[in-house]
Every structure is written in structure tokens, then in C-alpha cells.
Amino acid sequence: LWAAEPVPAQLAETMRTALVQAQITFTSDPNSTQQALVMAQSTYGGDFAATLRRADTAADARVSAGLNGAQEAIQHGDAAAFAAARAQVWTALLAGSYAVVQQAVQQENGELAQRWLPVREFRTATRFARPAADATVAIDHLVAKTLTPAETQLALSADLLDTYQARLNEVLADLVNAENNGYAMRLAEHAALAEGYFFILAPAYVEQRGATELQSAQQAFAALLAAAIDGQPIASVLTDVETALHNFRAAHLS
């Protein structure tokens, strides 16, 4: 019997796990780190990469740049840069998946949307809030033809944009603790995660604030990431990021 083709979520998880393992062994076992990176690089190919690339060329470019950046970090022994590259790859996969699902919904291809939606994150569960599954339910209704593509898009955007803005806020809050405790790799990783989550939110941001404000916000995130990787104080650039995000809500309340 032929083995079933891996689904996108399996491939994304293989890449994530390999890069996490590479980060764990970065300082103690360079050979294992290199092998794990090769696993991640080889996994990003075939229909998996092609589908993501067709939906979002920018996300695909970020995946490739992150993998290349991870290789350069190994060559230079730069653990912070590797952590940032790993975070860039993961958030680019999330962005690409979101784009694939959006296009699939527009084309009323519910089956493709169902295959790719699991390449996502959820809000952190608390005693007051559970992770939302509104997008999953909406796409199931699209397949059953009990929701229109437009209605499905609204549910999809509300769920995922709210999730990624919540995750962005979490990592920004964790940055100060990472800096105060001298966790250089975690600081760089969280800064790269923040930039990556904002990349996902950028279309909503430019819609609400305009291209000039978007460019300023992107520059603030880039400066935050550069400071984190270089081990420079982040207070002033973090303030710039927080100013750019003030009163911004990616998902419309409606």
C-alpha cells in the first residue's frame, strides 16, 4: 500500500520540531543542529511549498530567508540569530497557510481550506477564555454549503486575526522579562515572533491606518528585532512598536 501524502499540518510540524531541536542543540552539538536544519529545509518543498508560494509569495520568501538565515547563524555560531530565523520560518508558514485558506474560501474550495487551516495557532487558553474554533466551524459549513464564501471569510478573519494579535501582545509582554533575565535567545526569538505576527496582521493594519503608517510600524518592528539580536537595549524601540499598535484592532468587532 502507498503511504498517504503528508498533510500540510504534518509537514509544518515536522519543520517546527526540527528547528526547535536544532535550537536546543545549537551550542552543544553543532552536527545535530545542522542535521535538524537540513530536515527542515528538505521538508519545505513539493506541493506543500508550491501551494503556499502561489497563495503568498511574500510568505514563501520569508520562509526561504528564514531557512537561509538559520544556516548563516550556524556558520557564525550566532544562537540569537538562529532563534530569530526559526521564529521567522514558523510565522511565515502561519501567514502562508492563512493566505491559502483565504483563497480557497474565495474559490469555494472548502476541502483545500480544511487541509490547510490546521497550520495555525490558537489563543492561549485561560480560565476565562478557551481557544476559538470559529474558522473550523465556518469552513465546515462552507463545505456543507450552509455558509457563503463571504460569511466564511468573516468568521475566518475574526478568528485568526484575533488569535495572532493576541499572540503578538503576549510575545511583546514577554520581551521585557527576557531582557531583564538575560535570555538572549528568547529575546531574539520573541522579537522575531512579534515581527512575524505583525506580518500576518499587516493587511488589516494598512486598511485601517494607510501605507505610511504601515511602513513606520514595520520599521519599528525591524528595529526591535535588530536590537534584540544584537543584544542592545530594547526599551525605546519597544515603545515605538507599542505606539504603532495603540488602539489597533485587526479583527473588526462586527
mmCIF file of C-alpha atoms in Angstrom:
data_model
loop_
_atom_site.group_PDB
_atom_site.id
_atom_site.type_symbol
_atom_site.label_atom_id
_atom_site.label_comp_id
_atom_site.label_asym_id
_atom_site.label_seq_id
_atom_site.Cartn_x
_atom_site.Cartn_y
_atom_site.Cartn_z
ATOM 1 C CA LEU A 1 0.000 0.000 0.000
ATOM 2 C CA TRP A 2 1.142 3.505 -0.815
ATOM 3 C CA ALA A 3 1.679 5.757 2.183
ATOM 4 C CA ALA A 4 -0.731 8.659 2.391
ATOM 5 C CA GLU A 5 0.742 12.000 1.340
ATOM 6 C CA PRO A 6 1.559 14.099 4.437
ATOM 7 C CA VAL A 7 -0.975 16.822 5.071
ATOM 8 C CA PRO A 8 0.229 20.448 5.387
ATOM 9 C CA ALA A 9 -0.083 20.435 9.185
ATOM 10 C CA GLN A 10 2.197 17.380 9.420
ATOM 11 C CA LEU A 11 4.806 18.986 7.198
ATOM 12 C CA ALA A 12 4.662 22.285 9.078
ATOM 13 C CA GLU A 13 5.005 20.452 12.382
ATOM 14 C CA THR A 14 7.981 18.483 11.033
ATOM 15 C CA MET A 15 9.680 21.770 10.174
ATOM 16 C CA ARG A 16 8.800 23.344 13.517
ATOM 17 C CA THR A 17 10.019 20.347 15.501
ATOM 18 C CA ALA A 18 13.263 20.093 13.533
ATOM 19 C CA LEU A 19 14.049 23.764 14.063
ATOM 20 C CA VAL A 20 13.228 23.573 17.774
ATOM 21 C CA GLN A 21 15.563 20.600 18.093
ATOM 22 C CA ALA A 22 18.241 22.495 16.187
ATOM 23 C CA GLN A 23 17.914 25.410 18.584
ATOM 24 C CA ILE A 24 18.156 23.123 21.616
ATOM 25 C CA THR A 25 21.418 21.575 20.408
ATOM 26 C CA PHE A 26 22.853 24.781 18.917
ATOM 27 C CA THR A 27 25.569 25.358 21.495
ATOM 28 C CA SER A 28 26.216 21.742 22.495
ATOM 29 C CA ASP A 29 26.041 19.693 19.292
ATOM 30 C CA PRO A 30 26.574 21.613 16.032
ATOM 31 C CA ASN A 31 26.326 18.448 13.938
ATOM 32 C CA SER A 32 22.870 17.632 15.268
ATOM 33 C CA THR A 33 21.837 21.247 14.724
ATOM 34 C CA GLN A 34 22.942 21.086 11.099
ATOM 35 C CA GLN A 35 21.147 17.770 10.533
ATOM 36 C CA ALA A 36 17.933 19.150 12.014
ATOM 37 C CA LEU A 37 18.129 22.231 9.809
ATOM 38 C CA VAL A 38 18.622 20.048 6.729
ATOM 39 C CA MET A 39 15.476 18.156 7.728
ATOM 40 C CA ALA A 40 13.516 21.422 7.892
ATOM 41 C CA GLN A 41 14.947 22.604 4.566
ATOM 42 C CA SER A 42 14.136 19.348 2.777
ATOM 43 C CA THR A 43 10.604 19.287 4.173
ATOM 44 C CA TYR A 44 9.809 22.652 2.600
ATOM 45 C CA GLY A 45 9.304 21.544 -0.972
ATOM 46 C CA GLY A 46 6.936 19.842 -3.395
ATOM 47 C CA ASP A 47 3.254 20.670 -3.391
ATOM 48 C CA PHE A 48 3.479 21.989 0.167
ATOM 49 C CA ALA A 49 5.816 24.830 -0.761
ATOM 50 C CA ALA A 50 4.259 25.351 -4.198
ATOM 51 C CA THR A 51 0.746 25.809 -2.784
ATOM 52 C CA LEU A 52 1.963 28.276 -0.188
ATOM 53 C CA ARG A 53 4.007 30.145 -2.799
ATOM 54 C CA ARG A 54 1.032 30.522 -5.155
ATOM 55 C CA ALA A 55 -1.079 31.975 -2.372
ATOM 56 C CA ASP A 56 1.500 34.283 -0.803
ATOM 57 C CA THR A 57 4.858 34.921 -2.470
ATOM 58 C CA ALA A 58 5.946 37.177 0.386
ATOM 59 C CA ALA A 59 5.353 34.455 2.969
ATOM 60 C CA ASP A 60 7.238 31.964 0.814
ATOM 61 C CA ALA A 61 10.145 34.413 0.562
ATOM 62 C CA ARG A 62 10.153 34.781 4.354
ATOM 63 C CA VAL A 63 10.295 31.001 4.807
ATOM 64 C CA SER A 64 13.264 30.754 2.448
ATOM 65 C CA ALA A 65 15.007 33.746 4.002
ATOM 66 C CA GLY A 66 14.496 32.297 7.465
ATOM 67 C CA LEU A 67 15.967 28.935 6.476
ATOM 68 C CA ASN A 68 18.920 30.698 4.863
ATOM 69 C CA GLY A 69 19.315 32.872 7.931
ATOM 70 C CA ALA A 70 19.359 29.797 10.144
ATOM 71 C CA GLN A 71 22.174 28.325 8.038
ATOM 72 C CA GLU A 72 24.176 31.549 8.288
ATOM 73 C CA ALA A 73 23.610 31.630 12.055
ATOM 74 C CA ILE A 74 25.073 28.123 12.356
ATOM 75 C CA GLN A 75 28.100 29.124 10.317
ATOM 76 C CA HIS A 76 28.697 32.159 12.550
ATOM 77 C CA GLY A 77 27.783 30.446 15.818
ATOM 78 C CA ASP A 78 25.116 33.091 16.462
ATOM 79 C CA ALA A 79 22.489 31.494 18.676
ATOM 80 C CA ALA A 80 20.307 34.607 18.886
ATOM 81 C CA ALA A 81 20.209 34.963 15.109
ATOM 82 C CA PHE A 82 19.252 31.296 14.793
ATOM 83 C CA ALA A 83 16.386 31.724 17.261
ATOM 84 C CA ALA A 84 15.127 34.717 15.276
ATOM 85 C CA ALA A 85 15.369 32.807 11.987
ATOM 86 C CA ARG A 86 13.439 29.901 13.448
ATOM 87 C CA ALA A 87 10.646 32.219 14.555
ATOM 88 C CA GLN A 88 10.587 33.846 11.121
ATOM 89 C CA VAL A 89 10.134 30.490 9.392
ATOM 90 C CA TRP A 90 7.288 29.470 11.677
ATOM 91 C CA THR A 91 5.320 32.716 11.437
ATOM 92 C CA ALA A 92 5.810 32.749 7.661
ATOM 93 C CA LEU A 93 4.279 29.278 7.482
ATOM 94 C CA LEU A 94 1.331 30.577 9.517
ATOM 95 C CA ALA A 95 0.953 33.549 7.180
ATOM 96 C CA GLY A 96 1.140 31.362 4.102
ATOM 97 C CA SER A 97 -1.425 28.950 5.449
ATOM 98 C CA TYR A 98 -3.816 31.811 6.196
ATOM 99 C CA ALA A 99 -3.416 33.038 2.610
ATOM 100 C CA VAL A 100 -4.039 29.566 1.182
ATOM 101 C CA VAL A 101 -7.209 29.204 3.248
ATOM 102 C CA GLN A 102 -8.444 32.678 2.298
ATOM 103 C CA GLN A 103 -8.016 31.979 -1.408
ATOM 104 C CA ALA A 104 -9.577 28.534 -1.080
ATOM 105 C CA VAL A 105 -12.636 30.040 0.599
ATOM 106 C CA GLN A 106 -12.950 32.666 -2.134
ATOM 107 C CA GLN A 107 -12.851 29.880 -4.719
ATOM 108 C CA GLU A 108 -15.355 27.822 -2.685
ATOM 109 C CA ASN A 109 -12.767 25.071 -2.339
ATOM 110 C CA GLY A 110 -13.703 24.001 1.158
ATOM 111 C CA GLU A 111 -11.667 20.813 1.030
ATOM 112 C CA LEU A 112 -8.422 22.709 0.386
ATOM 113 C CA ALA A 113 -9.285 25.135 3.170
ATOM 114 C CA GLN A 114 -9.853 22.224 5.544
ATOM 115 C CA ARG A 115 -6.451 20.747 4.639
ATOM 116 C CA TRP A 116 -4.543 23.948 5.322
ATOM 117 C CA LEU A 117 -6.405 25.562 8.219
ATOM 118 C CA PRO A 118 -4.699 23.319 10.835
ATOM 119 C CA VAL A 119 -1.420 25.127 10.048
ATOM 120 C CA ARG A 120 -2.333 27.756 12.594
ATOM 121 C CA GLU A 121 -2.030 28.780 16.226
ATOM 122 C CA PHE A 122 -4.689 29.346 18.860
ATOM 123 C CA ARG A 123 -5.050 31.917 21.591
ATOM 124 C CA THR A 124 -3.565 30.826 24.891
ATOM 125 C CA ALA A 125 -6.328 29.214 26.933
ATOM 126 C CA THR A 126 -7.186 30.783 30.286
ATOM 127 C CA ARG A 127 -9.806 30.098 32.941
ATOM 128 C CA PHE A 128 -11.868 32.849 31.307
ATOM 129 C CA ALA A 129 -11.361 32.063 27.634
ATOM 130 C CA ARG A 130 -10.950 28.964 25.528
ATOM 131 C CA PRO A 131 -9.279 28.820 22.111
ATOM 132 C CA ALA A 132 -11.777 29.708 19.397
ATOM 133 C CA ALA A 133 -12.586 27.247 16.613
ATOM 134 C CA ASP A 134 -14.856 29.605 14.687
ATOM 135 C CA ALA A 135 -12.827 29.280 11.486
ATOM 136 C CA THR A 136 -13.020 25.481 11.566
ATOM 137 C CA VAL A 137 -16.768 25.538 12.080
ATOM 138 C CA ALA A 138 -17.275 28.127 9.346
ATOM 139 C CA ILE A 139 -15.285 26.144 6.786
ATOM 140 C CA ASP A 140 -17.209 23.007 7.681
ATOM 141 C CA HIS A 141 -20.376 24.970 6.907
ATOM 142 C CA LEU A 142 -18.854 26.165 3.634
ATOM 143 C CA VAL A 143 -18.247 22.541 2.624
ATOM 144 C CA ALA A 144 -21.837 21.742 3.596
ATOM 145 C CA LYS A 145 -22.982 24.803 1.602
ATOM 146 C CA THR A 146 -24.723 26.275 4.616
ATOM 147 C CA LEU A 147 -22.474 29.370 4.620
ATOM 148 C CA THR A 148 -21.481 31.610 1.729
ATOM 149 C CA PRO A 149 -17.808 32.321 0.982
ATOM 150 C CA ALA A 150 -18.277 35.900 2.213
ATOM 151 C CA GLU A 151 -19.724 34.748 5.531
ATOM 152 C CA THR A 152 -16.963 32.184 5.886
ATOM 153 C CA GLN A 153 -14.312 34.830 5.243
ATOM 154 C CA LEU A 154 -15.712 36.988 8.035
ATOM 155 C CA ALA A 155 -15.524 34.125 10.527
ATOM 156 C CA LEU A 156 -12.064 33.114 9.326
ATOM 157 C CA SER A 157 -10.664 36.628 9.642
ATOM 158 C CA ALA A 158 -12.281 37.256 13.019
ATOM 159 C CA ASP A 159 -10.824 34.041 14.435
ATOM 160 C CA LEU A 160 -7.302 34.134 13.027
ATOM 161 C CA LEU A 161 -6.644 37.870 13.173
ATOM 162 C CA ASP A 162 -7.823 37.979 16.777
ATOM 163 C CA THR A 163 -5.626 34.983 17.577
ATOM 164 C CA TYR A 164 -2.481 36.414 16.035
ATOM 165 C CA GLN A 165 -2.988 39.825 17.596
ATOM 166 C CA ALA A 166 -3.353 38.130 20.992
ATOM 167 C CA ARG A 167 -0.166 36.126 20.343
ATOM 168 C CA LEU A 168 1.607 39.345 19.286
ATOM 169 C CA ASN A 169 0.623 41.034 22.540
ATOM 170 C CA GLU A 170 1.858 38.029 24.531
ATOM 171 C CA VAL A 171 5.322 37.963 22.998
ATOM 172 C CA LEU A 172 5.709 41.726 23.324
ATOM 173 C CA ALA A 173 4.900 41.410 27.029
ATOM 174 C CA ASP A 174 7.463 38.607 27.375
ATOM 175 C CA LEU A 175 10.233 40.646 25.755
ATOM 176 C CA VAL A 176 10.925 42.739 28.850
ATOM 177 C CA ASN A 177 11.197 39.663 31.065
ATOM 178 C CA ALA A 178 13.547 38.011 28.592
ATOM 179 C CA GLU A 179 15.778 41.085 28.530
ATOM 180 C CA ASN A 180 15.737 41.522 32.310
ATOM 181 C CA ASN A 181 16.739 37.891 32.808
ATOM 182 C CA GLY A 182 19.466 37.953 30.187
ATOM 183 C CA TYR A 183 17.806 35.360 27.943
ATOM 184 C CA ALA A 184 19.414 36.390 24.656
ATOM 185 C CA MET A 185 17.955 33.602 22.514
ATOM 186 C CA ARG A 186 14.467 34.061 23.919
ATOM 187 C CA LEU A 187 14.675 37.811 23.429
ATOM 188 C CA ALA A 188 15.597 37.414 19.760
ATOM 189 C CA GLU A 189 13.004 34.699 19.246
ATOM 190 C CA HIS A 190 10.186 36.763 20.746
ATOM 191 C CA ALA A 191 11.168 39.842 18.749
ATOM 192 C CA ALA A 192 11.103 37.781 15.545
ATOM 193 C CA LEU A 193 7.782 36.237 16.518
ATOM 194 C CA ALA A 194 6.387 39.731 17.076
ATOM 195 C CA GLU A 195 7.553 40.858 13.648
ATOM 196 C CA GLY A 196 6.134 37.674 12.109
ATOM 197 C CA TYR A 197 2.733 38.019 13.737
ATOM 198 C CA PHE A 198 2.579 41.627 12.604
ATOM 199 C CA PHE A 199 3.369 40.464 9.061
ATOM 200 C CA ILE A 200 0.128 38.453 9.237
ATOM 201 C CA LEU A 201 -1.793 41.459 10.576
ATOM 202 C CA ALA A 202 -0.282 43.938 8.103
ATOM 203 C CA PRO A 203 -3.123 43.823 5.525
ATOM 204 C CA ALA A 204 -5.621 44.760 8.235
ATOM 205 C CA TYR A 205 -3.265 47.448 9.542
ATOM 206 C CA VAL A 206 -2.777 49.126 6.169
ATOM 207 C CA GLU A 207 -6.525 49.004 5.539
ATOM 208 C CA GLN A 208 -7.142 50.917 8.767
ATOM 209 C CA ARG A 209 -4.080 53.161 9.027
ATOM 210 C CA GLY A 210 -2.730 53.534 5.490
ATOM 211 C CA ALA A 211 0.566 52.710 3.783
ATOM 212 C CA THR A 212 2.635 55.405 5.502
ATOM 213 C CA GLU A 213 1.666 54.234 8.977
ATOM 214 C CA LEU A 214 2.274 50.629 7.957
ATOM 215 C CA GLN A 215 5.787 51.458 6.816
ATOM 216 C CA SER A 216 6.509 53.206 10.118
ATOM 217 C CA ALA A 217 5.184 50.232 12.078
ATOM 218 C CA GLN A 218 7.256 47.781 10.036
ATOM 219 C CA GLN A 219 10.363 49.896 10.640
ATOM 220 C CA ALA A 220 9.645 49.840 14.374
ATOM 221 C CA PHE A 221 9.359 46.040 14.396
ATOM 222 C CA ALA A 222 12.538 45.724 12.317
ATOM 223 C CA ALA A 223 14.415 47.982 14.749
ATOM 224 C CA LEU A 224 13.122 45.935 17.682
ATOM 225 C CA LEU A 225 14.323 42.725 16.065
ATOM 226 C CA ALA A 226 17.735 44.169 15.218
ATOM 227 C CA ALA A 227 18.227 45.404 18.785
ATOM 228 C CA ALA A 228 17.182 42.044 20.223
ATOM 229 C CA ILE A 229 19.558 40.058 18.004
ATOM 230 C CA ASP A 230 22.444 42.450 18.712
ATOM 231 C CA GLY A 231 21.807 42.425 22.464
ATOM 232 C CA GLN A 232 21.080 46.162 22.556
ATOM 233 C CA PRO A 233 18.572 47.797 24.950
ATOM 234 C CA ILE A 234 15.046 47.458 23.591
ATOM 235 C CA ALA A 235 13.121 49.971 25.706
ATOM 236 C CA SER A 236 12.947 52.812 23.186
ATOM 237 C CA VAL A 237 12.227 50.646 20.135
ATOM 238 C CA LEU A 238 9.641 48.660 22.081
ATOM 239 C CA THR A 239 7.918 51.961 22.889
ATOM 240 C CA ASP A 240 7.833 52.755 19.165
ATOM 241 C CA VAL A 241 6.174 49.406 18.480
ATOM 242 C CA GLU A 242 3.613 49.900 21.223
ATOM 243 C CA THR A 243 2.855 53.396 19.895
ATOM 244 C CA ALA A 244 2.276 51.990 16.403
ATOM 245 C CA LEU A 245 -0.124 49.391 17.789
ATOM 246 C CA HIS A 246 -2.065 51.763 20.045
ATOM 247 C CA ASN A 247 -5.825 51.347 19.541
ATOM 248 C CA PHE A 248 -5.274 48.967 16.603
ATOM 249 C CA ARG A 249 -7.622 46.005 16.425
ATOM 250 C CA ALA A 250 -7.005 43.710 13.470
ATOM 251 C CA ALA A 251 -10.314 41.845 13.586
ATOM 252 C CA HIS A 252 -13.387 44.001 13.143
ATOM 253 C CA LEU A 253 -15.766 43.877 16.084
ATOM 254 C CA SER A 254 -18.630 43.072 13.730
#
